[in-house]
Amino acid sequence: TKPAVRVAVTGAAGQIGYALLFRIASGEMLGKDQPVILQLLEIPDEKAQKALKGVIMELDDCAFPLLQEVTAHGDPLTAFKDADIALLVGARPRGPGMERKDLLTVNAQIFTAQGKALNAVASRDVKVLVVGNPANTNAYIAQQSAPDLPAENFTAMLRLDHNRALSQLAAKTGKPVASIKKLVVWGNHSPTMYPDYRFASIDGQDAKTLVNDEAWNRDTFLPTVGKRGAAIIEARGLSSAASAANAAIDHIRDWVLGSNGEWVTMGVPSDGSYGIPEGIIYGVPVTTENGKYTRIKDLEIDSFSRERLDFTLNELLEERDGVKHLLG
Ligand code: NAX
């Protein structure tokens, strides 16, 4: 059998953690022949650690054949030891009366510490996915705090937005989601993101021609995908958890096992293409193979799209400027 892969998960006792860990342990993320070790991090707080123990009891009770070991941690320096994959899910949510700036600051502290810990103890080619919000900027902070690790291994989750866009487009055209190829969601994981089907095909037909409804794109599709998170909170009284966990599984599975030539959206450090300053963590279309992602280059950006790409970029630049003074 294969040697086990070490997967560190933060915020492991939270909602997304609860929807995520059992699927990792059952082999849905890394394959049904891939043993895993789970290294779970929660805040040192007694209540959180106790809840984490409860989750581990349930993992034990599943008797997953692929789950070789599970450990509980209150310190990233032990949780990330030799980690091959790190899913950074835990973050400080916005509390009552908390300004965006305060949210950025508290999370900058968390992700600076976690980036340093990864830098110190994780596998030298650890693959990092940041889910905790503000995901792109948190990923940027973690990356900046881990100078000894490859920058391209720090990614943020845009896959939930990508999947939301797929399902909206499928509903509009009456076609199955699996028939849609080459969709992308550009930019920040926030309502400023830009879901874009200009390059997409559906059942081999050009998606734009098939939809043929610019007003729907602008007035329905973009806001529906962009505000889907808020709509889920409104309906459920809680933020998306199962769909977020599912997207995290999709992101890592494709990164590790390959996307078979299909485009997927990943938030990755910019290489300067599409006018996105180098290093900014921005959602772009990629294909993945052999544990690496490759950006889709040289797509045509029309003036409407340019505006949308810049709008979401400006938000990311503001976020970066808001935390600049906190980075060494
Ligand atoms: P929960 O509040 O249910 O769980 C978060 C858990 O993280 C808590 O148990 C908390 O104790 C823990 N935590 C907080 N700080 C930590 C730290 N420094 N180290 C370790 N653990 C820590 O939130 P949940 O619904 O699971 O959401 C988690 C994060 O995902 C939130 O930031 C949320 O905004 C974000 N999301 C991101 C999405 C994306 O597409 N990128 C979509 C879903 C979700 O909204």
Coordinates of C-alpha atoms and ligand atoms in Angstrom, one line a residue:
T1 CA 0.0 0.0 0.0
K2 CA 1.0 3.6 -0.5
P3 CA 2.5 5.6 2.3
A4 CA 0.0 7.8 4.2
V5 CA -0.5 11.4 3.2
R6 CA -0.5 13.9 6.1
V7 CA -3.5 16.3 5.9
A8 CA -3.6 19.2 8.4
V9 CA -7.0 20.8 8.8
T10 CA -7.6 24.0 10.9
G11 CA -11.0 24.9 12.3
A12 CA -11.6 21.2 12.5
A13 CA -14.4 21.4 15.0
G14 CA -16.4 24.0 12.9
Q15 CA -19.2 23.5 10.5
I16 CA -17.1 23.0 7.3
G17 CA -14.7 20.8 9.3
Y18 CA -17.7 18.5 10.1
A19 CA -18.7 18.2 6.5
L20 CA -15.1 17.8 5.3
L21 CA -13.2 15.4 7.6
F22 CA -15.3 12.3 7.0
R23 CA -15.0 12.7 3.2
I24 CA -11.2 13.1 3.4
A25 CA -11.1 10.0 5.6
S26 CA -13.2 8.0 3.3
G27 CA -10.9 8.6 0.3
E28 CA -13.0 11.1 -1.6
M29 CA -10.2 13.7 -1.7
L30 CA -7.1 11.7 -2.4
G31 CA -8.4 8.5 -3.8
K32 CA -9.8 5.2 -2.5
D33 CA -6.3 3.7 -2.4
Q34 CA -4.6 6.5 -0.5
P35 CA -4.2 6.1 3.3
V36 CA -4.4 9.5 5.2
I37 CA -3.3 10.9 8.6
L38 CA -5.4 13.8 9.9
Q39 CA -3.7 16.4 12.0
L40 CA -6.5 18.6 13.3
L41 CA -6.1 22.1 14.7
E42 CA -8.5 24.1 16.8
I43 CA -8.0 27.1 19.0
P44 CA -6.6 26.1 22.4
D45 CA -9.8 27.1 24.1
E46 CA -11.2 24.3 26.2
K47 CA -14.6 24.2 24.6
A48 CA -13.2 24.0 21.1
Q49 CA -10.7 21.3 22.1
K50 CA -13.5 19.3 23.6
A51 CA -15.7 19.6 20.5
L52 CA -12.7 18.5 18.5
K53 CA -12.3 15.4 20.7
G54 CA -16.0 14.7 19.9
V55 CA -15.4 14.9 16.2
I56 CA -12.4 12.5 16.5
M57 CA -14.6 10.1 18.5
E58 CA -17.0 10.1 15.5
L59 CA -14.1 9.6 13.0
D60 CA -13.0 6.6 15.1
D61 CA -16.5 5.3 15.0
C62 CA -16.6 5.3 11.2
A63 CA -13.6 2.8 11.3
F64 CA -12.5 4.2 7.9
P65 CA -10.0 1.7 6.4
L66 CA -7.9 4.5 4.9
L67 CA -7.6 6.6 8.1
Q68 CA -4.3 5.7 9.6
E69 CA -4.2 8.2 12.5
V70 CA -5.9 11.3 13.8
T71 CA -4.3 13.8 16.1
A72 CA -5.7 16.9 17.9
H73 CA -3.7 20.1 18.2
G74 CA -4.0 23.5 19.8
D75 CA -0.7 24.8 18.2
P76 CA 0.0 25.1 14.5
L77 CA 3.6 24.1 15.1
T78 CA 2.6 20.6 16.0
A79 CA -0.5 20.4 13.7
F80 CA 1.5 21.3 10.6
K81 CA 4.5 19.0 11.3
D82 CA 5.4 17.3 8.0
A83 CA 2.0 18.1 6.5
D84 CA 1.7 17.3 2.8
I85 CA -1.6 19.2 2.5
A86 CA -2.9 22.0 4.7
L87 CA -6.5 23.0 4.6
L88 CA -6.8 26.4 6.4
V89 CA -10.5 26.5 7.2
G90 CA -10.5 28.1 10.6
A91 CA -10.7 31.9 10.7
R92 CA -12.2 34.6 12.9
P93 CA -15.8 35.4 11.7
R94 CA -17.0 39.0 11.7
G95 CA -18.5 39.7 15.1
P96 CA -21.2 42.2 15.9
G97 CA -20.1 45.8 15.3
M98 CA -16.8 44.5 13.8
E99 CA -15.5 46.6 10.9
R100 CA -14.0 45.0 7.8
K101 CA -10.6 46.5 8.9
D102 CA -10.8 44.8 12.3
L103 CA -11.7 41.5 10.6
L104 CA -8.7 41.8 8.3
T105 CA -6.4 42.6 11.2
V106 CA -7.4 39.6 13.4
N107 CA -7.2 37.2 10.5
A108 CA -3.9 38.7 9.4
Q109 CA -2.5 37.7 12.9
I110 CA -3.9 34.1 12.5
F111 CA -2.5 33.6 9.0
T112 CA 0.8 35.2 9.8
A113 CA 1.3 32.7 12.6
Q114 CA 0.1 29.8 10.5
G115 CA 2.3 30.8 7.5
K116 CA 5.3 30.9 9.8
A117 CA 4.4 27.5 11.3
L118 CA 4.0 26.0 7.8
N119 CA 7.4 27.5 6.9
A120 CA 9.0 26.0 10.0
V121 CA 7.6 22.4 10.1
A122 CA 5.5 21.4 7.1
S123 CA 6.7 19.2 4.2
R124 CA 8.8 21.3 1.8
D125 CA 6.2 20.9 -0.9
V126 CA 3.1 21.2 1.2
K127 CA 0.0 22.2 -0.8
V128 CA -2.0 24.9 1.0
L129 CA -5.7 25.7 0.5
V130 CA -7.1 28.7 2.4
V131 CA -10.9 28.5 2.9
G132 CA -11.2 30.8 5.9
N133 CA -12.3 34.3 4.9
P134 CA -11.1 36.7 3.6
A135 CA -9.7 33.7 1.8
N136 CA -7.5 35.3 -0.9
T137 CA -5.9 37.8 1.4
N138 CA -5.4 35.2 4.2
A139 CA -3.7 33.0 1.6
Y140 CA -1.5 36.0 0.6
I141 CA -0.5 36.6 4.2
A142 CA 0.3 33.0 4.8
Q143 CA 2.4 32.9 1.7
Q144 CA 4.3 36.0 2.6
S145 CA 5.0 34.5 6.0
A146 CA 6.4 31.4 4.5
P147 CA 9.4 32.5 2.4
D148 CA 11.1 29.0 2.4
L149 CA 8.1 27.3 0.7
P150 CA 7.2 27.6 -3.0
A151 CA 4.8 30.6 -3.4
E152 CA 2.7 28.8 -6.0
N153 CA 1.7 26.2 -3.3
F154 CA -0.4 28.8 -1.5
T155 CA -3.9 28.9 -3.0
A156 CA -7.3 30.2 -2.0
M157 CA -10.7 28.6 -2.6
L158 CA -12.7 29.9 -5.6
R159 CA -14.1 26.5 -6.4
L160 CA -17.3 27.0 -4.5
D161 CA -17.9 30.1 -6.7
H162 CA -17.0 28.0 -9.7
N163 CA -19.4 25.3 -8.8
R164 CA -22.2 27.8 -8.1
A165 CA -21.6 29.3 -11.5
L166 CA -21.8 25.9 -13.1
S167 CA -25.1 25.1 -11.5
Q168 CA -26.7 28.5 -12.4
L169 CA -25.6 28.1 -16.0
A170 CA -26.9 24.5 -16.1
A171 CA -30.2 25.7 -14.8
K172 CA -30.5 28.5 -17.3
T173 CA -29.7 26.3 -20.3
G174 CA -31.4 23.2 -19.1
K175 CA -28.2 21.2 -19.6
P176 CA -26.4 18.9 -17.1
V177 CA -23.5 20.5 -15.2
A178 CA -21.2 17.9 -16.5
S179 CA -21.7 19.1 -20.1
I180 CA -20.2 22.6 -19.2
K181 CA -16.5 23.1 -19.9
K182 CA -14.2 26.0 -19.7
L183 CA -15.9 28.2 -17.1
V184 CA -14.0 30.5 -14.8
V185 CA -14.6 32.8 -11.9
W186 CA -12.0 35.6 -11.8
G187 CA -10.7 37.4 -8.7
N188 CA -11.6 37.6 -5.1
H189 CA -13.8 35.2 -3.2
S190 CA -16.3 37.9 -2.4
P191 CA -19.3 39.4 -4.1
T192 CA -16.9 41.3 -6.4
M193 CA -15.8 38.1 -8.2
Y194 CA -16.4 37.7 -11.9
P195 CA -18.0 34.5 -13.1
D196 CA -17.3 34.3 -16.8
Y197 CA -18.7 31.9 -19.4
R198 CA -17.4 33.7 -22.5
F199 CA -15.1 30.8 -23.2
A200 CA -17.4 28.0 -22.1
S201 CA -19.0 25.3 -24.1
I202 CA -22.1 23.3 -23.2
D203 CA -22.4 20.0 -24.9
G204 CA -19.9 21.2 -27.3
Q205 CA -21.9 24.3 -28.3
D206 CA -20.7 27.8 -27.5
A207 CA -22.2 28.8 -24.2
K208 CA -22.6 32.5 -25.0
T209 CA -24.5 31.7 -28.2
L210 CA -26.7 29.2 -26.3
V211 CA -27.6 31.6 -23.5
N212 CA -27.8 34.6 -25.8
D213 CA -28.9 36.9 -23.1
E214 CA -26.6 39.7 -22.0
A215 CA -29.1 41.2 -19.6
W216 CA -29.4 37.8 -17.8
N217 CA -25.6 37.6 -17.6
R218 CA -25.3 41.1 -16.1
D219 CA -28.5 41.4 -14.0
T220 CA -29.1 37.8 -12.9
F221 CA -26.1 35.5 -13.3
L222 CA -23.4 37.7 -11.9
P223 CA -25.3 38.9 -8.8
T224 CA -26.8 35.4 -8.1
V225 CA -23.4 33.7 -8.1
G226 CA -21.8 36.7 -6.3
K227 CA -24.4 36.8 -3.5
R228 CA -25.0 33.1 -3.2
G229 CA -23.2 32.9 0.1
A230 CA -25.6 35.6 1.6
A231 CA -28.6 33.8 0.1
I232 CA -27.6 30.5 1.8
I233 CA -27.2 32.3 5.2
E234 CA -30.6 33.9 4.7
A235 CA -32.2 30.5 3.9
R236 CA -30.4 28.3 6.4
G237 CA -29.5 30.7 9.2
L238 CA -26.0 29.4 8.8
S239 CA -23.3 29.9 6.2
S240 CA -22.6 27.3 3.5
A241 CA -20.8 24.3 4.9
A242 CA -21.4 21.1 3.0
S243 CA -21.0 22.9 -0.4
A244 CA -17.9 24.6 0.9
A245 CA -16.4 21.3 2.1
N246 CA -17.3 19.8 -1.2
A247 CA -15.5 22.5 -3.1
A248 CA -12.4 22.1 -0.9
I249 CA -12.4 18.4 -1.8
D250 CA -12.8 19.2 -5.5
H251 CA -9.9 21.8 -5.3
I252 CA -7.4 19.4 -3.7
R253 CA -8.5 16.3 -5.6
D254 CA -8.0 18.1 -8.9
W255 CA -4.7 19.6 -7.8
V256 CA -3.3 16.3 -6.6
L257 CA -4.9 13.9 -9.0
G258 CA -5.3 16.1 -12.1
S259 CA -8.3 17.7 -13.9
N260 CA -7.9 15.6 -17.0
G261 CA -7.6 18.6 -19.2
E262 CA -10.7 20.4 -17.8
W263 CA -10.5 24.0 -16.7
V264 CA -11.0 24.6 -13.0
T265 CA -10.8 27.8 -11.0
M266 CA -8.1 28.2 -8.3
G267 CA -7.1 31.3 -6.4
V268 CA -3.3 31.4 -7.1
P269 CA -0.5 33.9 -6.8
S270 CA -0.5 36.0 -9.9
D271 CA 2.4 35.6 -12.4
G272 CA 1.5 39.1 -13.7
S273 CA -0.7 37.9 -16.5
Y274 CA -4.1 39.6 -17.2
G275 CA -2.8 42.8 -15.6
I276 CA -2.9 41.3 -12.1
P277 CA 0.1 42.4 -10.1
E278 CA 2.5 39.5 -9.3
G279 CA 1.8 37.7 -6.0
I280 CA -1.8 38.8 -5.6
I281 CA -3.9 35.7 -5.0
Y282 CA -6.5 35.8 -7.7
G283 CA -9.0 33.4 -9.1
V284 CA -7.9 32.2 -12.6
P285 CA -8.6 29.3 -14.9
V286 CA -6.1 26.5 -14.6
T287 CA -5.7 22.9 -15.7
T288 CA -3.9 20.5 -13.3
E289 CA -1.7 17.5 -13.9
N290 CA 0.9 15.6 -11.8
G291 CA 0.4 17.8 -8.7
K292 CA 0.9 21.1 -10.6
Y293 CA -1.5 23.6 -12.0
T294 CA -1.0 25.5 -15.3
R295 CA -2.7 28.8 -15.9
I296 CA -4.7 29.3 -19.0
K297 CA -3.0 32.2 -20.8
D298 CA -3.8 34.7 -23.4
L299 CA -7.6 34.7 -23.1
E300 CA -9.2 37.7 -24.7
I301 CA -10.4 40.3 -22.1
D302 CA -13.1 42.6 -23.6
S303 CA -13.9 46.0 -22.0
F304 CA -16.8 44.7 -19.8
S305 CA -14.6 41.9 -18.5
R306 CA -11.6 44.3 -18.0
E307 CA -13.8 46.4 -15.8
R308 CA -14.9 43.4 -13.8
L309 CA -11.4 42.0 -13.5
D310 CA -10.2 45.4 -12.2
F311 CA -13.1 45.9 -9.8
T312 CA -12.3 42.6 -8.0
L313 CA -8.6 43.3 -8.2
N314 CA -9.0 46.7 -6.6
E315 CA -10.7 45.1 -3.6
L316 CA -7.8 42.7 -3.2
L317 CA -5.3 45.6 -3.5
E318 CA -7.2 47.4 -0.7
E319 CA -7.2 44.3 1.4
R320 CA -3.4 43.9 0.9
D321 CA -2.8 47.5 1.8
G322 CA -4.9 47.1 4.9
V323 CA -2.6 44.4 6.2
K324 CA 0.8 45.5 4.8
H325 CA 2.0 47.0 8.1
L326 CA 1.4 43.6 9.8
L327 CA 3.7 41.7 7.5
G328 CA 7.4 41.4 8.4
Ligands
NAX1 P1 -17.2 27.9 12.0 O1 -17.3 29.1 12.9 O2 -18.3 26.8 12.1 O3 -15.9 27.1 12.3 C1 -14.6 27.7 12.3 C2 -13.8 27.0 13.3 O4 -12.5 27.5 13.2 C3 -14.2 27.2 14.8 O5 -14.4 25.9 15.4 C4 -13.1 28.0 15.4 O6 -12.9 27.6 16.7 C5 -11.9 27.6 14.5 N1 -10.8 28.6 14.5 C6 -10.9 29.9 14.6 N2 -9.7 30.4 14.6 C7 -8.8 29.4 14.5 C8 -7.4 29.3 14.5 N3 -6.6 30.4 14.6 N4 -6.8 28.1 14.4 C9 -7.6 27.0 14.3 N5 -8.9 27.0 14.4 C10 -9.5 28.2 14.4 O7 -17.1 28.3 10.5 P2 -17.3 27.5 9.2 O8 -18.7 27.7 8.7 O9 -16.7 26.2 9.3 O10 -16.4 28.4 8.2 C11 -15.0 28.5 8.3 C12 -14.5 29.6 7.4 O11 -14.8 29.4 6.0 C13 -15.1 31.0 7.7 O12 -14.0 32.0 7.7 C14 -16.0 31.2 6.5 O13 -16.2 32.6 6.2 C15 -15.2 30.6 5.4 N6 -15.9 30.2 4.2 C16 -15.3 30.3 3.0 C17 -15.8 29.9 1.8 C18 -15.0 30.0 0.5 O14 -15.6 29.7 -0.6 N7 -13.7 30.4 0.5 C19 -17.2 29.5 1.7 C20 -17.7 29.0 3.0 C21 -17.3 29.8 4.2 O15 -18.1 30.9 4.4

